[in-house]
Short mmCIF file of C-alpha atoms in Angstrom, two decimals:
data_model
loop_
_atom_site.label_atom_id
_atom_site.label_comp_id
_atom_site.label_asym_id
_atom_site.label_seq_id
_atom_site.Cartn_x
_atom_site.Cartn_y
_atom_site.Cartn_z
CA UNK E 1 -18.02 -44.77 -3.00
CA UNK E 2 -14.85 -46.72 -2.81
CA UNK E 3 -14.60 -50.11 -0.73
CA UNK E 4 -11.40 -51.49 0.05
CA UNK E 5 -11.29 -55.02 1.66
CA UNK E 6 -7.52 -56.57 2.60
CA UNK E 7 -6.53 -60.46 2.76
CA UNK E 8 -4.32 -61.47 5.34
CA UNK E 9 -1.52 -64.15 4.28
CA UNK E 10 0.41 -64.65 6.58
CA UNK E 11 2.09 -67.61 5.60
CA UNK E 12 1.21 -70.14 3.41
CA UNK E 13 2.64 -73.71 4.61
CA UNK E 14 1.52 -72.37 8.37
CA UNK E 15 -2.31 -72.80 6.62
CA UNK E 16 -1.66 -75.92 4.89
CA UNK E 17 -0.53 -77.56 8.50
CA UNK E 18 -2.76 -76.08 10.13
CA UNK E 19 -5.96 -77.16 7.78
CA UNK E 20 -4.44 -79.94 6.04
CA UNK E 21 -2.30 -81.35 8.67
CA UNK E 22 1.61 -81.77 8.98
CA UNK E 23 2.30 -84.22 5.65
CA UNK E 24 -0.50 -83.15 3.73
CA UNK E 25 0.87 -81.54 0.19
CA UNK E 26 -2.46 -80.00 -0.45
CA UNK E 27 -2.11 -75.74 -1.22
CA UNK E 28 -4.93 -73.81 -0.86
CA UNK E 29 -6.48 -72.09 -4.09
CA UNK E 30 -6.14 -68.39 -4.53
CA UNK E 31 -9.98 -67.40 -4.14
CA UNK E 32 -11.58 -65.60 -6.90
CA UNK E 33 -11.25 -61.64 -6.72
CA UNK E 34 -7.47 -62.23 -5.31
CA UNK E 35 -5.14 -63.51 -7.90
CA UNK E 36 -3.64 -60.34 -8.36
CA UNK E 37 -0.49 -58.25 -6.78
CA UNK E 38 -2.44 -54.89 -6.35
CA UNK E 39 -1.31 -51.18 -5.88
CA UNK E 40 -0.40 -50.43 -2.31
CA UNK E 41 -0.27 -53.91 -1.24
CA UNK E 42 2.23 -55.58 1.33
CA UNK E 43 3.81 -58.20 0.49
CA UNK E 44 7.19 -61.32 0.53
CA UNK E 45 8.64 -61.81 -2.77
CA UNK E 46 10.48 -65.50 -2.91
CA UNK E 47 13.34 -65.78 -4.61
CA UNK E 48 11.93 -68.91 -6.90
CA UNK E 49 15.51 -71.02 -6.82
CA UNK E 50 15.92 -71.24 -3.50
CA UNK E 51 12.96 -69.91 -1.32
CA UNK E 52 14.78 -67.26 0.02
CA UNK E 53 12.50 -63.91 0.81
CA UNK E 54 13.79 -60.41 -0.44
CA UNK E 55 15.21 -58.99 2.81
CA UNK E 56 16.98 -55.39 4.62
CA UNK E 57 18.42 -56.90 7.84
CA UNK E 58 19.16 -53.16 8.90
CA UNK E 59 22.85 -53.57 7.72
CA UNK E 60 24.92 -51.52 6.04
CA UNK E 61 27.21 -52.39 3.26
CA UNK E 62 31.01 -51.72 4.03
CA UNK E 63 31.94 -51.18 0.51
CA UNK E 64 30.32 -49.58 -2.23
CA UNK E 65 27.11 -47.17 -1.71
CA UNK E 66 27.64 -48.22 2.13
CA UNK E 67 24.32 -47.83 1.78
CA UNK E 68 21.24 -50.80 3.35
CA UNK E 69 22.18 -54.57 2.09
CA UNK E 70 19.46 -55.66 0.35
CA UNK E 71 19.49 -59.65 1.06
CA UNK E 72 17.62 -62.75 0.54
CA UNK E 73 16.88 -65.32 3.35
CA UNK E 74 14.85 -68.27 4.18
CA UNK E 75 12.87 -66.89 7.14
CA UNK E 76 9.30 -66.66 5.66
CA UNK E 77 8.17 -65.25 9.14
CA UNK E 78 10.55 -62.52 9.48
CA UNK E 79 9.05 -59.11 9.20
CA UNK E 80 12.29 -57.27 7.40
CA UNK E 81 11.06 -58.80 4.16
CA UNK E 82 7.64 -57.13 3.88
CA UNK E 83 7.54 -54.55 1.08
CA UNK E 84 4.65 -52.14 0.04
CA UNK E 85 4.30 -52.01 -3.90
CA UNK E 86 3.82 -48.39 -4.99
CA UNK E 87 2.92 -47.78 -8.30
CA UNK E 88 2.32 -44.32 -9.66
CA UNK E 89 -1.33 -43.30 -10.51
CA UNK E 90 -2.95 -46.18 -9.51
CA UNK E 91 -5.78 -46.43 -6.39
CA UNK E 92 -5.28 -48.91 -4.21
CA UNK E 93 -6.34 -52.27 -4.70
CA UNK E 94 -6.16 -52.32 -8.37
CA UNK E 95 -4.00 -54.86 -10.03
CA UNK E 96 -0.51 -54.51 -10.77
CA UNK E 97 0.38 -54.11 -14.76
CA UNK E 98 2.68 -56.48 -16.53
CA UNK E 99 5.07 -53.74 -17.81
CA UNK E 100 4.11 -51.33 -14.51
CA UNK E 101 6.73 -49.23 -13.27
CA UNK E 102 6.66 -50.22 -9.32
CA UNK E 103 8.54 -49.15 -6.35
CA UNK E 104 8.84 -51.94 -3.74
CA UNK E 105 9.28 -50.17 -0.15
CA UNK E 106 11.00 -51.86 3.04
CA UNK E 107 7.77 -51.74 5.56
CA UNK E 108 9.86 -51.76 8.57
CA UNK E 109 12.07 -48.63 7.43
CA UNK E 110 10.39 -46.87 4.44
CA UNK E 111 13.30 -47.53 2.54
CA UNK E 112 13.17 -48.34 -1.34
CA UNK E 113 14.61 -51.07 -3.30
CA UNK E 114 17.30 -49.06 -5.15
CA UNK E 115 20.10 -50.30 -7.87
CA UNK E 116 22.70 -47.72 -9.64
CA UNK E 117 25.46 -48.73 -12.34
CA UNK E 118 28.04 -46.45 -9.96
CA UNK E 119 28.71 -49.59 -7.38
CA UNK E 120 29.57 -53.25 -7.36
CA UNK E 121 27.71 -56.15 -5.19
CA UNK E 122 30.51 -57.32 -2.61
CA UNK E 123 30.43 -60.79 -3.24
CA UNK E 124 30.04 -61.57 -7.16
CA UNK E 125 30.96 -58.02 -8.18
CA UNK E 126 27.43 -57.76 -10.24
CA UNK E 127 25.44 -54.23 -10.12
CA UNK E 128 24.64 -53.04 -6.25
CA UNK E 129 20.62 -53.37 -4.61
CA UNK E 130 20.19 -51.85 -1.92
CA UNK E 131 17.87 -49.85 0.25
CA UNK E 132 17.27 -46.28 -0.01
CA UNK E 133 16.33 -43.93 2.21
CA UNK E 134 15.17 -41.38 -0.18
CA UNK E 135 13.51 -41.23 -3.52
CA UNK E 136 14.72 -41.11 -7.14
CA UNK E 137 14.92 -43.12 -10.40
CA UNK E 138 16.89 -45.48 -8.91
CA UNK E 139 14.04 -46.85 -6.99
CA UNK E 140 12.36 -47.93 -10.08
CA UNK E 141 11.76 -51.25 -11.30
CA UNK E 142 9.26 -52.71 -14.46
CA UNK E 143 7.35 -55.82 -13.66
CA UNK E 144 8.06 -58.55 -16.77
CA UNK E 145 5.40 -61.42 -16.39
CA UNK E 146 3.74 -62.95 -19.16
CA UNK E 147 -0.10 -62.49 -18.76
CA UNK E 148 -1.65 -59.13 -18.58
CA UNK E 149 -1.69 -58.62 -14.67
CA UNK E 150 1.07 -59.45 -11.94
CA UNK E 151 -0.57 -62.59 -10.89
CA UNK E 152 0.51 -63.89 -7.10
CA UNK E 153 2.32 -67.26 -6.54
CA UNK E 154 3.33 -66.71 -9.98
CA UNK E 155 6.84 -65.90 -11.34
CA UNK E 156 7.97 -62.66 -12.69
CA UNK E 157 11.46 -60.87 -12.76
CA UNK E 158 11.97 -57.02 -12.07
CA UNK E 159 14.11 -54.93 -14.88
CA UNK E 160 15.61 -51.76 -13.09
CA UNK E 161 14.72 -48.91 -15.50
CA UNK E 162 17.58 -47.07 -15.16
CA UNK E 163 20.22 -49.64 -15.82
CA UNK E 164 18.40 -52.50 -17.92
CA UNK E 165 19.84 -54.56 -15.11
CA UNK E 166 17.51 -57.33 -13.40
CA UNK E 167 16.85 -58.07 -9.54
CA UNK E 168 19.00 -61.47 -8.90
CA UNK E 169 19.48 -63.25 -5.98
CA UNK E 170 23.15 -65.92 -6.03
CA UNK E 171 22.13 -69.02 -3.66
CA UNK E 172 25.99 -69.91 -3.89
CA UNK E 173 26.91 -66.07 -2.66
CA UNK E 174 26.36 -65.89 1.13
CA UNK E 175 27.33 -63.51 3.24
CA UNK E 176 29.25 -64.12 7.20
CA UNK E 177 28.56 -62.49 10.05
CA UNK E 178 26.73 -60.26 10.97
CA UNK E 179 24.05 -62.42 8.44
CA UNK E 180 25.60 -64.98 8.27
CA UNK E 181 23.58 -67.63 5.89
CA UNK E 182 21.94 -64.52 3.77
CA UNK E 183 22.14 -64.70 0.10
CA UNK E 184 23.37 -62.29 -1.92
CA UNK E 185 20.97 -59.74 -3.69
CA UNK E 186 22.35 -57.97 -6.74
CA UNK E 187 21.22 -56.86 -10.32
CA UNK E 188 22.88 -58.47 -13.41
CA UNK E 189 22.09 -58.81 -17.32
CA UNK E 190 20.40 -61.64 -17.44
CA UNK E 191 16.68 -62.57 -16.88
CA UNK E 192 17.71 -66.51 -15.90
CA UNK E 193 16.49 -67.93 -12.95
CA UNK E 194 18.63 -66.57 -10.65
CA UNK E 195 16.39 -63.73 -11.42
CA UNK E 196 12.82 -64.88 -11.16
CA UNK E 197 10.81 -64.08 -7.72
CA UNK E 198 7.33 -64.92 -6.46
CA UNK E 199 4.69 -62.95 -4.26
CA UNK E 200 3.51 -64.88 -1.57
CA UNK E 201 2.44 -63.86 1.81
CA UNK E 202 1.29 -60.66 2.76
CA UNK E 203 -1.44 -58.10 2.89
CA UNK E 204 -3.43 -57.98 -0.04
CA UNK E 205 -5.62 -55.28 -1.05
CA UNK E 206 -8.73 -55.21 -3.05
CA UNK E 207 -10.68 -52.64 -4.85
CA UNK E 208 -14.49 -52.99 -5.62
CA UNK E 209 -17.64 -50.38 -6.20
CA UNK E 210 -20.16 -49.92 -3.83
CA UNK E 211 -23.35 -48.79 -5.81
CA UNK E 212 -25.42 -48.57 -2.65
CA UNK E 213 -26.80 -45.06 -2.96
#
């Protein structure tokens, strides 16, 4: 039978202090058997430039889609930036493809991270993210990375499949109230590294056979 076992991170620098103490630089090793982002997985992605994690503060745009801003912010702890990585016909627990087709979907709402060519970001005037209350293409994104698997703590970009557009976030694009300080999250041409992101904490499954009879 199937045996599914789940790592808890739930942040990162709060287990360096807490092992390591306060001004220790020391960052735990990912431990064998967990390198990977896997199928049905929850995790942060970090926006690599700045630290910022992929965010839906539960506001809507007032322009475009009016649909849910998609943002980026530097709250590691905040639980709007936890997102569940769907990919289709895989089980749980087994690693994410490089070149997998993913869906990455808001935990807190069960909204997806959705693009379409039809609307402009507010602030740079790029492509429009945002979240999605239902499903469609538009909630579909490839995973580029350069080794064979989606490796955590390890940077990759996302390549909307509808558009050819990538996920970007603009450190110098910030948004007033009522989030203030949030960075804007758009998609755009290039795959720079405005547009590279990193999967840190989270819940991370893992898939292994039992061959007890």
């Amino acid at each position: 039978m199937h045996v599914y076992s789940v790592f808890v991170l739930l942040s990162a620098i709060g287990i360096c202090t807490a092992l390591f103490g306060s001004n220790s630089n020391v960052v735990p090793e990912l431990e064998k058997g967990w390198e990977h982002v896997t199928a049905g997985s929850t995790i942060k992605l970090s926006h690599v430039k700045s630290n910022a994690r992929l965010m839906m503060p539960q506001v809507s745009y007032g322009t475009g889609s009016q649909q849910q801003a998609i943002t980026a912010h530097l709250d590691a702890a905040a639980t709007k930036g936890l997102w569940r990585v769907e990919v289709k016909g895989s089980l749980r627990g087994q690693p994410v493809l490089c070149g997998a087709q993913i869906r990455l979907i808001n935990s807190d709402t069960d909204h997806g991270l959705h693009s379409h060519s039809a609307h402009k970001s507010p602030i740079s005037s790029n492509q429009e993210v945002s979240g999605y209350d239902g499903r469609d293409t538009g909630d579909l994104w490839t995973v580029e990375c350069s080794q064979e698997k989606w490796m955590r703590e390890t940077p990759v970009v996302f390549k909307h499949v509808d558009t050819s557009k990538y996920l970007l976030s603009l450190p110098n694009k910030k948004f007033g109230q009522p989030i203030s300080g949030h960075q804007e999250v758009c998609a755009g041409k290039n795959a720079d590294s405005n547009a590279q992101w990193m999967a840190l904490e989270g819940y991370y499954f893992s898939r292994r056979l039992n061959e007890a009879k």
